[in-house]
Short mmCIF file of C-alpha atoms in Angstrom, two decimals:
data_model
loop_
_atom_site.label_atom_id
_atom_site.label_comp_id
_atom_site.label_asym_id
_atom_site.label_seq_id
_atom_site.Cartn_x
_atom_site.Cartn_y
_atom_site.Cartn_z
CA MET U 1 4.39 57.17 -31.57
CA ARG U 2 5.48 56.94 -27.95
CA PRO U 3 8.20 54.37 -27.32
CA ARG U 4 6.04 52.19 -25.10
CA LEU U 5 3.25 52.01 -27.54
CA ALA U 6 5.71 51.26 -30.36
CA VAL U 7 6.97 48.19 -28.43
CA VAL U 8 3.42 47.05 -27.81
CA VAL U 9 2.56 47.27 -31.42
CA LEU U 10 5.73 45.34 -32.28
CA LEU U 11 5.00 42.64 -29.92
CA ALA U 12 1.38 42.32 -31.10
CA ALA U 13 2.81 41.85 -34.57
CA LEU U 14 5.29 39.31 -33.43
CA PHE U 15 2.76 37.13 -31.53
CA TRP U 16 -0.31 37.51 -33.65
CA PRO U 17 0.06 34.18 -35.37
CA PHE U 18 0.07 32.38 -32.04
CA GLY U 19 -2.66 34.21 -30.24
CA THR U 20 -6.26 35.15 -30.67
CA GLY U 21 -5.81 38.65 -31.57
CA GLY U 22 -3.23 40.03 -29.18
CA PHE U 23 -0.05 38.74 -27.41
CA ALA U 24 0.26 36.96 -24.10
CA ALA U 25 2.89 35.49 -21.89
CA PRO U 26 4.17 32.06 -23.18
CA ALA U 27 2.28 29.01 -22.07
CA ARG U 28 3.78 26.85 -19.37
CA ASP U 29 4.99 24.27 -21.87
CA THR U 30 6.28 26.83 -24.41
CA LEU U 31 9.61 28.34 -24.22
CA VAL U 32 10.11 31.65 -26.11
CA TYR U 33 13.83 32.43 -26.94
CA VAL U 34 14.39 35.83 -28.46
CA SER U 35 17.47 36.70 -30.49
CA ASP U 36 18.66 38.17 -33.67
CA ILE U 37 18.24 35.25 -36.13
CA SER U 38 18.71 37.17 -39.34
CA ASP U 39 21.65 34.96 -40.20
CA MET U 40 19.33 31.91 -40.49
CA ILE U 41 19.53 30.82 -44.20
CA SER U 42 19.09 27.06 -44.00
CA LEU U 43 18.22 24.41 -41.36
CA ASP U 44 19.75 21.50 -43.34
CA PRO U 45 22.50 20.27 -41.16
CA ALA U 46 24.76 19.81 -44.18
CA VAL U 47 24.41 23.37 -45.11
CA ALA U 48 23.73 25.39 -41.85
CA TYR U 49 26.96 27.16 -40.86
CA GLU U 50 25.47 30.31 -39.22
CA PHE U 51 24.77 30.65 -35.48
CA SER U 52 20.99 30.61 -35.67
CA GLY U 53 20.84 27.63 -38.13
CA ILE U 54 23.23 25.65 -36.01
CA LEU U 55 21.02 26.44 -32.81
CA VAL U 56 18.05 24.80 -34.50
CA ALA U 57 19.94 21.94 -36.06
CA GLN U 58 21.56 21.03 -32.81
CA ASN U 59 18.09 20.53 -31.35
CA VAL U 60 16.39 18.54 -34.13
CA TYR U 61 19.32 16.23 -35.05
CA ASP U 62 21.59 13.98 -33.13
CA THR U 63 25.23 13.10 -33.75
CA LEU U 64 27.10 9.93 -32.99
CA VAL U 65 28.99 11.65 -30.20
CA ALA U 66 28.55 14.98 -28.42
CA PHE U 67 29.94 17.44 -25.97
CA GLU U 68 27.52 18.28 -23.45
CA GLY U 69 27.05 21.68 -21.54
CA GLU U 70 30.11 23.77 -21.19
CA ASP U 71 32.54 20.79 -21.23
CA LEU U 72 34.24 20.52 -24.66
CA SER U 73 36.85 18.29 -23.57
CA THR U 74 34.90 15.04 -22.68
CA LEU U 75 33.17 13.12 -25.48
CA LYS U 76 29.80 11.76 -24.57
CA PRO U 77 27.78 8.89 -26.27
CA ARG U 78 24.86 10.02 -28.25
CA LEU U 79 23.64 7.88 -31.20
CA ALA U 80 26.88 5.81 -30.70
CA THR U 81 27.10 3.96 -27.47
CA SER U 82 30.81 3.26 -27.97
CA TRP U 83 33.56 3.98 -30.48
CA ARG U 84 37.17 2.69 -31.15
CA ILE U 85 40.14 4.05 -32.95
CA ARG U 86 42.37 1.54 -34.57
CA ASP U 87 45.75 2.00 -36.44
CA ALA U 88 45.22 -0.02 -39.67
CA GLY U 89 48.73 0.68 -41.06
CA SER U 90 48.14 3.02 -43.93
CA ALA U 91 44.94 4.43 -42.38
CA TRP U 92 42.92 5.04 -39.19
CA LYS U 93 39.77 2.93 -38.71
CA VAL U 94 37.11 4.55 -36.44
CA THR U 95 34.32 2.16 -35.49
CA PHE U 96 31.08 3.17 -33.91
CA LYS U 97 28.35 0.94 -32.21
CA LEU U 98 24.88 2.46 -32.65
CA ARG U 99 22.39 2.88 -29.93
CA PRO U 100 19.49 0.33 -30.22
CA GLY U 101 15.91 1.26 -30.54
CA VAL U 102 16.46 4.83 -31.92
CA ARG U 103 13.82 6.08 -34.42
CA PHE U 104 13.69 9.14 -36.55
CA SER U 105 10.89 11.73 -36.08
CA THR U 106 9.53 10.06 -39.21
CA GLY U 107 9.13 6.80 -37.34
CA ARG U 108 11.76 5.00 -39.32
CA PRO U 109 14.60 3.24 -37.42
CA LEU U 110 18.16 4.55 -37.23
CA THR U 111 20.51 2.34 -39.28
CA ALA U 112 24.25 2.35 -40.04
CA ARG U 113 23.29 2.96 -43.62
CA ALA U 114 21.66 6.22 -42.53
CA VAL U 115 24.97 7.38 -40.81
CA ALA U 116 26.97 6.55 -43.96
CA PHE U 117 24.34 8.41 -46.12
CA SER U 118 24.45 11.42 -43.95
CA LEU U 119 28.24 11.84 -43.91
CA ASP U 120 28.49 11.15 -47.73
CA ARG U 121 25.67 13.69 -48.25
CA VAL U 122 27.68 16.49 -46.51
CA ILE U 123 30.71 15.73 -48.80
CA ALA U 124 28.55 15.47 -51.93
CA LEU U 125 26.66 18.65 -51.29
CA ASN U 126 29.93 20.50 -50.55
CA LYS U 127 28.43 23.41 -48.78
CA SER U 128 30.15 25.81 -46.34
CA PRO U 129 30.78 23.27 -43.50
CA ALA U 130 31.77 20.43 -45.76
CA PHE U 131 35.54 21.37 -45.38
CA LEU U 132 35.43 19.92 -41.94
CA LEU U 133 34.93 16.42 -43.26
CA LYS U 134 36.71 16.82 -46.61
CA ASP U 135 39.79 18.95 -45.75
CA VAL U 136 40.30 18.55 -41.98
CA ALA U 137 39.23 14.83 -41.71
CA GLY U 138 40.35 13.98 -45.29
CA LEU U 139 37.10 11.97 -46.10
CA LYS U 140 35.77 11.18 -49.44
CA GLU U 141 32.37 9.73 -50.37
CA GLY U 142 32.45 5.98 -49.61
CA ASP U 143 34.94 6.27 -46.66
CA THR U 144 32.03 5.68 -44.27
CA LYS U 145 30.63 2.19 -44.45
CA ALA U 146 27.68 0.35 -42.75
CA ILE U 147 28.70 -2.97 -41.14
CA GLY U 148 25.42 -4.55 -40.71
CA ASN U 149 22.57 -2.44 -39.27
CA ASP U 150 24.27 -1.35 -36.01
CA THR U 151 28.00 -0.72 -36.75
CA VAL U 152 29.64 2.09 -38.70
CA GLU U 153 33.22 2.12 -39.80
CA VAL U 154 35.04 5.27 -41.02
CA THR U 155 38.46 5.05 -42.79
CA LEU U 156 40.59 8.21 -42.27
CA PRO U 157 43.94 9.00 -43.93
CA LYS U 158 47.00 8.92 -41.74
CA THR U 159 47.44 12.66 -42.23
CA ALA U 160 44.13 13.42 -40.40
CA SER U 161 43.63 13.46 -36.69
CA PRO U 162 41.14 10.92 -35.38
CA GLN U 163 40.61 12.82 -32.23
CA ALA U 164 39.82 16.07 -34.27
CA PHE U 165 37.44 13.84 -36.38
CA LEU U 166 35.50 12.89 -33.32
CA SER U 167 35.27 16.54 -32.33
CA ILE U 168 34.03 17.49 -35.79
CA LEU U 169 31.36 14.77 -35.57
CA THR U 170 29.77 16.76 -32.64
CA PHE U 171 29.10 19.59 -35.00
CA THR U 172 26.07 19.64 -37.38
CA VAL U 173 28.06 18.05 -40.23
CA GLY U 174 27.92 14.90 -38.14
CA ALA U 175 24.04 15.02 -37.80
CA VAL U 176 22.24 11.86 -39.00
CA VAL U 177 19.44 12.42 -41.47
CA ASP U 178 16.66 9.93 -42.37
CA PRO U 179 17.80 8.91 -45.82
CA GLU U 180 14.33 7.67 -47.01
CA GLU U 181 12.80 10.97 -46.11
CA ALA U 182 15.49 13.04 -47.68
CA LEU U 183 15.36 11.01 -50.92
CA ALA U 184 11.65 11.02 -51.03
CA HIS U 185 11.93 14.86 -51.35
CA GLN U 186 14.94 14.89 -53.65
CA SER U 187 15.01 17.49 -56.43
CA GLY U 188 17.32 16.52 -59.11
CA THR U 189 20.55 15.38 -57.40
CA ASP U 190 20.19 17.63 -54.29
CA ARG U 191 19.70 14.63 -51.84
CA GLY U 192 16.76 16.50 -50.30
CA GLU U 193 18.66 19.78 -49.66
CA ALA U 194 15.89 22.11 -50.84
CA TRP U 195 13.29 20.35 -48.70
CA LEU U 196 15.45 20.03 -45.65
CA ARG U 197 16.14 23.80 -45.81
CA ASN U 198 12.92 24.22 -43.81
CA HIS U 199 11.92 20.73 -42.83
CA SER U 200 13.62 18.28 -40.53
CA ALA U 201 14.10 14.41 -40.52
CA GLY U 202 16.31 13.79 -37.50
CA THR U 203 16.31 11.76 -34.26
CA GLY U 204 16.74 14.79 -31.91
CA PRO U 205 14.50 15.78 -28.98
CA TYR U 206 12.65 18.23 -31.24
CA ARG U 207 11.33 18.37 -34.84
CA LEU U 208 10.87 21.57 -36.87
CA GLU U 209 7.31 22.52 -37.12
CA ARG U 210 7.74 25.68 -39.18
CA TRP U 211 10.34 28.28 -40.14
CA ASP U 212 9.26 31.70 -41.23
CA ALA U 213 12.29 33.52 -42.50
CA GLU U 214 13.17 36.71 -40.62
CA ALA U 215 10.50 35.95 -38.12
CA ARG U 216 10.63 32.65 -36.16
CA ALA U 217 11.44 28.97 -36.07
CA VAL U 218 9.10 26.72 -34.02
CA LEU U 219 10.20 23.47 -32.69
CA VAL U 220 7.88 20.77 -31.20
CA ALA U 221 8.81 17.67 -29.10
CA ASN U 222 9.71 14.63 -31.23
CA PRO U 223 7.26 11.88 -30.17
CA ASN U 224 9.78 9.26 -31.21
CA TYR U 225 12.75 10.67 -29.29
CA TRP U 226 14.86 7.92 -27.72
CA GLY U 227 15.85 10.06 -24.68
CA PRO U 228 13.81 11.54 -21.80
CA ARG U 229 11.01 13.74 -23.13
CA PRO U 230 11.98 17.44 -23.24
CA LYS U 231 10.67 19.40 -20.33
CA VAL U 232 9.05 22.02 -22.56
CA SER U 233 7.14 20.59 -25.53
CA ARG U 234 7.36 23.74 -27.74
CA VAL U 235 10.23 26.18 -28.35
CA ILE U 236 9.83 29.35 -30.31
CA ILE U 237 13.00 30.98 -31.52
CA GLN U 238 11.87 34.51 -32.21
CA HIS U 239 13.62 37.06 -34.41
CA VAL U 240 13.98 40.24 -32.34
CA PRO U 241 16.97 42.22 -33.62
CA GLU U 242 16.71 45.14 -31.19
CA THR U 243 18.38 44.28 -27.84
CA SER U 244 16.15 46.87 -26.11
CA THR U 245 13.06 45.03 -27.27
CA GLN U 246 14.57 41.69 -26.10
CA LYS U 247 15.15 43.25 -22.76
CA PHE U 248 11.52 44.54 -22.55
CA MET U 249 10.10 41.21 -23.52
CA VAL U 250 11.86 39.33 -20.81
CA ALA U 251 11.12 41.89 -18.19
CA SER U 252 7.40 41.94 -19.03
CA GLY U 253 7.21 38.06 -19.19
CA ASP U 254 6.51 37.95 -22.89
CA ALA U 255 9.79 36.00 -23.52
CA ASP U 256 11.64 33.53 -21.34
CA ILE U 257 15.31 34.00 -22.56
CA ALA U 258 16.93 36.94 -24.37
CA ALA U 259 20.26 36.19 -26.11
CA ASN U 260 21.84 39.42 -27.18
CA LEU U 261 21.85 41.89 -24.24
CA THR U 262 24.54 44.50 -24.07
CA PRO U 263 26.56 44.47 -20.83
CA GLU U 264 24.78 47.74 -19.78
CA GLN U 265 21.33 46.21 -20.42
CA ALA U 266 22.45 43.15 -18.41
CA ARG U 267 23.47 45.22 -15.51
CA GLU U 268 20.27 47.25 -15.61
CA MET U 269 18.22 43.99 -15.50
CA ALA U 270 20.30 42.46 -12.65
CA GLY U 271 18.17 44.44 -10.15
CA ASP U 272 14.83 42.92 -11.54
CA GLN U 273 13.55 40.22 -9.06
CA ASN U 274 11.78 38.38 -11.88
CA VAL U 275 14.86 38.09 -14.00
CA LYS U 276 18.29 36.48 -13.65
CA ILE U 277 21.40 37.13 -15.69
CA GLN U 278 23.46 34.06 -16.80
CA ARG U 279 26.81 34.01 -18.48
CA GLY U 280 27.88 31.83 -21.30
CA LYS U 281 31.28 30.91 -22.32
CA LEU U 282 32.75 31.60 -25.74
CA LEU U 283 35.84 29.94 -27.38
CA GLN U 284 37.00 33.18 -29.02
CA LEU U 285 40.40 34.64 -28.08
CA VAL U 286 41.12 38.39 -28.54
CA TYR U 287 44.75 38.80 -29.25
CA ILE U 288 47.35 41.09 -30.81
CA GLY U 289 49.48 39.53 -33.66
CA MET U 290 52.96 40.84 -34.22
CA ASN U 291 54.64 40.48 -37.55
CA VAL U 292 58.02 38.84 -36.85
CA LYS U 293 59.53 40.10 -40.10
CA HIS U 294 58.87 43.72 -39.20
CA PRO U 295 61.72 45.22 -37.16
CA PRO U 296 61.98 45.52 -34.25
CA LEU U 297 59.21 42.92 -33.77
CA ASP U 298 61.66 40.36 -35.24
CA LYS U 299 63.52 40.51 -31.78
CA ALA U 300 62.12 38.06 -29.25
CA GLN U 301 62.95 40.48 -26.32
CA VAL U 302 60.77 43.18 -27.95
CA ARG U 303 57.73 40.84 -28.26
CA GLU U 304 58.34 39.75 -24.66
CA ALA U 305 58.59 43.49 -23.56
CA ILE U 306 55.19 44.17 -25.22
CA ARG U 307 53.64 41.24 -23.34
CA TRP U 308 55.07 42.52 -20.05
CA SER U 309 53.65 46.01 -20.76
CA ILE U 310 50.07 45.39 -20.81
CA ASP U 311 47.64 45.65 -17.92
CA TYR U 312 45.58 42.48 -18.62
CA ASP U 313 43.63 42.66 -15.25
CA GLY U 314 42.61 46.30 -16.06
CA ILE U 315 41.34 45.26 -19.38
CA VAL U 316 39.24 42.47 -17.98
CA ARG U 317 38.12 44.11 -14.73
CA ASN U 318 37.71 47.68 -15.62
CA LEU U 319 37.34 47.94 -19.39
CA LEU U 320 35.20 44.90 -19.91
CA ARG U 321 33.57 44.95 -16.50
CA GLY U 322 34.30 41.34 -15.92
CA GLU U 323 32.79 40.14 -19.17
CA ALA U 324 35.86 38.08 -20.04
CA ARG U 325 38.49 35.83 -18.49
CA LYS U 326 42.24 36.57 -18.56
CA VAL U 327 43.78 33.91 -20.91
CA GLN U 328 47.29 34.12 -22.24
CA THR U 329 47.75 30.86 -24.12
CA ILE U 330 46.55 29.87 -27.60
CA ILE U 331 43.93 27.17 -26.62
CA PRO U 332 40.88 28.68 -24.96
CA GLU U 333 39.36 27.48 -21.62
CA GLY U 334 36.86 24.75 -22.38
CA LEU U 335 38.84 22.93 -24.95
CA PHE U 336 40.99 19.88 -24.28
CA GLY U 337 44.64 21.08 -23.91
CA PHE U 338 43.76 24.46 -22.26
CA ASN U 339 46.82 25.83 -20.46
CA PRO U 340 45.68 28.22 -17.63
CA ALA U 341 49.14 29.74 -17.29
CA THR U 342 49.04 33.59 -17.08
CA PRO U 343 52.59 34.69 -16.35
CA PHE U 344 52.25 38.13 -17.72
CA GLN U 345 51.26 41.19 -15.76
CA GLN U 346 51.93 44.88 -16.28
CA ASN U 347 55.61 45.42 -15.43
CA PRO U 348 57.07 48.53 -17.25
CA ALA U 349 60.48 48.12 -15.49
CA ARG U 350 60.88 44.63 -16.65
CA ALA U 351 59.70 45.62 -20.25
CA LYS U 352 62.30 48.57 -20.32
CA ALA U 353 65.00 46.11 -19.24
CA LEU U 354 64.09 43.76 -22.19
CA LEU U 355 64.09 46.69 -24.59
CA ARG U 356 67.50 47.82 -23.36
CA GLU U 357 68.75 44.11 -23.88
CA ALA U 358 67.35 44.47 -27.44
CA GLY U 359 69.25 47.70 -28.06
CA LEU U 360 66.06 49.79 -27.91
CA GLY U 361 66.50 51.59 -24.58
CA GLY U 362 65.02 54.70 -26.19
CA GLY U 363 61.82 52.97 -27.16
CA PHE U 364 60.33 52.64 -30.66
CA THR U 365 57.18 53.36 -32.65
CA VAL U 366 54.91 50.74 -34.23
CA GLU U 367 51.50 50.75 -35.96
CA LEU U 368 48.51 48.77 -34.62
CA LEU U 369 45.64 47.94 -36.98
CA VAL U 370 42.34 47.84 -35.19
CA PRO U 371 38.83 46.84 -36.43
CA THR U 372 36.11 49.38 -36.26
CA GLY U 373 32.91 48.62 -34.27
CA PRO U 374 32.23 46.47 -31.18
CA ALA U 375 34.67 43.81 -29.89
CA PRO U 376 33.81 40.71 -27.98
CA GLY U 377 32.96 41.52 -24.41
CA GLY U 378 30.85 44.52 -25.22
CA VAL U 379 33.32 47.40 -25.74
CA LYS U 380 34.61 49.08 -28.93
CA TRP U 381 37.83 47.78 -30.50
CA SER U 382 39.14 51.29 -30.36
CA ASP U 383 38.69 51.39 -26.51
CA ILE U 384 40.79 48.16 -26.24
CA ALA U 385 43.37 49.66 -28.47
CA ALA U 386 43.51 53.00 -26.53
CA LYS U 387 44.12 50.99 -23.31
CA VAL U 388 46.93 49.01 -24.92
CA GLN U 389 48.39 52.28 -26.32
CA SER U 390 48.33 53.84 -22.83
CA ASP U 391 49.96 50.75 -21.25
CA LEU U 392 52.80 50.48 -23.87
CA ALA U 393 53.61 54.17 -23.45
CA LYS U 394 54.68 53.43 -19.88
CA SER U 395 57.34 51.21 -21.28
CA GLY U 396 58.52 53.68 -23.93
CA ILE U 397 56.72 52.15 -26.80
CA THR U 398 54.73 54.47 -29.06
CA LEU U 399 51.58 52.85 -30.65
CA GLN U 400 50.07 54.32 -33.61
CA ILE U 401 46.50 53.16 -33.87
CA LYS U 402 44.95 52.82 -37.26
CA GLU U 403 41.24 51.95 -37.31
CA THR U 404 40.26 49.91 -40.35
CA ALA U 405 37.02 48.19 -41.44
CA GLN U 406 37.38 44.55 -40.48
CA ALA U 407 37.18 43.14 -44.04
CA GLN U 408 39.96 45.48 -45.16
CA LEU U 409 41.99 44.78 -42.11
CA LEU U 410 41.79 41.06 -42.80
CA ASN U 411 42.98 41.56 -46.35
CA ILE U 412 46.02 43.41 -44.99
CA TYR U 413 46.54 40.88 -42.34
CA ARG U 414 46.31 37.89 -44.72
CA ALA U 415 48.81 39.51 -47.05
CA GLN U 416 51.36 39.62 -44.12
CA LYS U 417 51.41 43.40 -44.39
CA GLY U 418 50.20 44.35 -40.76
CA GLN U 419 52.91 45.34 -38.24
CA MET U 420 50.60 44.70 -35.23
CA VAL U 421 47.05 43.62 -35.57
CA LEU U 422 44.32 43.57 -32.85
CA ILE U 423 41.79 40.79 -33.89
CA LEU U 424 39.96 37.70 -32.67
CA TRP U 425 40.02 34.01 -33.39
CA GLY U 426 37.46 31.21 -32.84
CA PRO U 427 37.99 27.64 -33.73
CA ASP U 428 35.78 26.11 -36.57
CA PHE U 429 35.41 22.80 -34.46
CA PRO U 430 35.75 22.01 -30.79
CA ASP U 431 39.21 20.46 -30.78
CA PRO U 432 42.52 22.08 -29.72
CA ASP U 433 43.93 21.47 -33.17
CA GLY U 434 41.33 24.13 -34.32
CA ASN U 435 43.61 26.54 -32.70
CA ALA U 436 47.00 24.90 -32.43
CA THR U 437 47.62 24.44 -36.21
CA PRO U 438 46.48 27.97 -37.25
CA PHE U 439 48.48 29.67 -34.49
CA THR U 440 51.72 27.56 -35.00
CA ASP U 441 52.03 26.08 -38.53
CA PHE U 442 53.28 28.49 -41.06
CA ALA U 443 52.42 26.10 -43.88
CA ALA U 444 48.79 26.11 -42.94
CA LYS U 445 48.72 29.68 -44.25
CA SER U 446 46.51 30.90 -41.35
CA ILE U 447 47.53 32.87 -38.29
CA ALA U 448 51.14 31.91 -38.06
CA TRP U 449 51.49 32.75 -41.82
CA ARG U 450 49.88 36.16 -41.30
CA ASN U 451 52.51 37.03 -38.63
CA GLN U 452 55.32 35.43 -40.65
CA TYR U 453 55.98 33.09 -37.69
CA ASP U 454 57.78 30.02 -38.93
CA ASP U 455 58.81 27.81 -36.05
CA PRO U 456 59.35 24.25 -37.21
CA VAL U 457 59.49 22.97 -33.58
CA ALA U 458 56.05 24.40 -32.87
CA ALA U 459 54.57 23.08 -36.07
CA ARG U 460 55.88 19.63 -35.33
CA LEU U 461 54.47 19.64 -31.89
CA ALA U 462 51.05 20.72 -33.18
CA LYS U 463 51.06 17.89 -35.75
CA GLN U 464 52.17 15.38 -33.15
CA ALA U 465 49.46 16.43 -30.74
CA ALA U 466 46.74 16.36 -33.44
CA LEU U 467 47.55 12.83 -34.31
CA GLU U 468 48.20 11.52 -30.81
CA THR U 469 45.41 9.05 -29.75
CA ASN U 470 46.59 8.60 -26.25
CA ARG U 471 44.76 11.26 -24.03
CA SER U 472 47.54 11.76 -21.51
CA ARG U 473 50.32 12.01 -24.10
CA ARG U 474 48.21 14.37 -26.19
CA LEU U 475 47.68 16.57 -23.17
CA ALA U 476 51.37 16.69 -22.47
CA LEU U 477 52.09 17.66 -26.03
CA TYR U 478 49.61 20.52 -25.90
CA LYS U 479 51.21 21.73 -22.62
CA GLN U 480 54.61 21.64 -24.24
CA LEU U 481 53.28 23.53 -27.32
CA THR U 482 51.37 26.24 -25.46
CA ASP U 483 54.18 26.97 -23.08
CA ARG U 484 56.60 27.44 -26.09
CA VAL U 485 54.31 29.71 -27.90
CA LEU U 486 53.48 31.75 -24.84
CA HIS U 487 57.04 33.18 -24.85
CA GLU U 488 58.39 32.63 -28.28
CA GLY U 489 55.34 33.11 -30.44
CA PRO U 490 54.22 36.41 -31.97
CA TYR U 491 51.06 36.78 -29.93
CA VAL U 492 49.71 38.77 -27.03
CA VAL U 493 46.63 36.97 -25.96
CA LEU U 494 44.45 39.53 -24.12
CA TYR U 495 41.30 37.79 -23.10
CA GLN U 496 38.56 35.06 -23.66
CA PRO U 497 35.16 36.88 -23.73
CA THR U 498 31.89 35.56 -22.31
CA THR U 499 28.28 36.40 -23.42
CA ARG U 500 25.20 37.05 -21.30
CA PHE U 501 21.58 36.01 -21.29
CA ALA U 502 18.49 37.37 -19.47
CA LEU U 503 16.23 34.66 -18.15
CA ARG U 504 12.83 34.72 -16.40
CA LYS U 505 13.45 33.66 -12.88
CA GLY U 506 11.65 30.35 -13.24
CA VAL U 507 13.72 29.14 -16.19
CA GLN U 508 16.03 26.24 -15.22
CA GLY U 509 18.53 24.07 -17.02
CA PHE U 510 19.59 26.46 -19.60
CA VAL U 511 23.33 25.90 -20.45
CA TRP U 512 25.03 27.64 -23.23
CA ASN U 513 27.47 25.48 -25.18
CA PRO U 514 30.65 27.48 -26.06
CA MET U 515 30.25 26.43 -29.64
CA ALA U 516 27.28 28.85 -29.67
CA PHE U 517 24.17 26.87 -29.05
CA ALA U 518 22.00 25.48 -26.38
CA GLU U 519 20.17 22.16 -25.93
CA PHE U 520 16.50 23.07 -25.01
CA ARG U 521 15.62 19.53 -24.00
CA THR U 522 17.21 20.33 -20.55
CA VAL U 523 15.35 23.57 -20.07
CA SER U 524 12.27 23.84 -17.77
CA LYS U 525 10.13 26.73 -16.57
#
């Protein structure tokens, strides 16, 4: 079968259920978004923890507060019009005032009881994302109470950060579900989980019309939505695993947005007058961890010499072709507390001077563990490693690259047995504490643990910043922390990657949230 014919047959199969025997360009009020959605396993917001499930849940459910667009540092009202944090002595009290006149897609009114039911439901079901409420926020069932119909009060332990809790509420675990609808479909004690796997009962701009696993999810405008009516009334999230097919569909007008193009495909499409390429930010950081108990990495001068050896601009500009931003601190751009300082640039002379100061004027040899496969930004991990190897050689440091499957690499890293490890990190929730604690608190047994970095001052600063409720003081604490770790920590932060989308020229208002979803209510075509 010729390639072109193969694609046509595939498209006909994809669109057959929606047409009259063939496939056609999407209707004016229908947006077709093509992506690999093979990770979609549940659309219940208390369960969804995969990218595709989160994309759907964020469009059919609302949360009390939200981050909008690319800005993950400014909380916006959503179902709550206001909120207040109060120090109640032995606990934090966070009070929310609900927006009046909101109805679920079922027609029932939003109540404070529905909010309490929804948060308790996440904790009771105890699925993958529940740790955000249970472990990070320290919540138990019953800690969220309805005060009348329009006020919700949450009691947090003093060990939890109320600011981080607010950030967690922007994620799908903070989605509010219609309790009457969920309980009407309850099976045993599942609080409606089996039914909500492929149905919806939210207040968001869309409701779920259907989900065909490994094929598509179809969203239609919620007639009871409290906000402005979505600009497109129907969204088809189509499973198209092959990026070449995604590219063809957008180029031919059979899809409006393609989500998984390679950098080469994006560059090829940039010359198409009917298509535009749009970048989206990600919160991941690609970094090298250095085990501070492995000589000579235990010497601060050696770690600093490695940081001064690397050609960061060359990695971003030449290797990644601009598909990343140079970031050298541990909180990514887009999160509150981001420190834009980038003091390091390639300087072999300065690196050699630091090595002489450490008694290693003749250089040394060290091993770098590297994952197999593609790295964020569209190149192979091994290509990044080879570039770092070449850079370090100019300072007299011999890097022995050891490629390892990522699962095996993580086992070695988590057992504190890596010398140097090239890897990435992305926060579980959009708050700086999602990075600060893992990178600095040895007791958290995360990244600092893996590199045997035990700095009580850094850990104390991270804890102080997490619990600080004054925005200015919190920002100052994160500045102090990130400056300290920049020079004294065991990390070489290389870059923050971006992603890219191909859009038909007429598509407007598409904004990628760095937590890996988009709100389709703002999109028009």
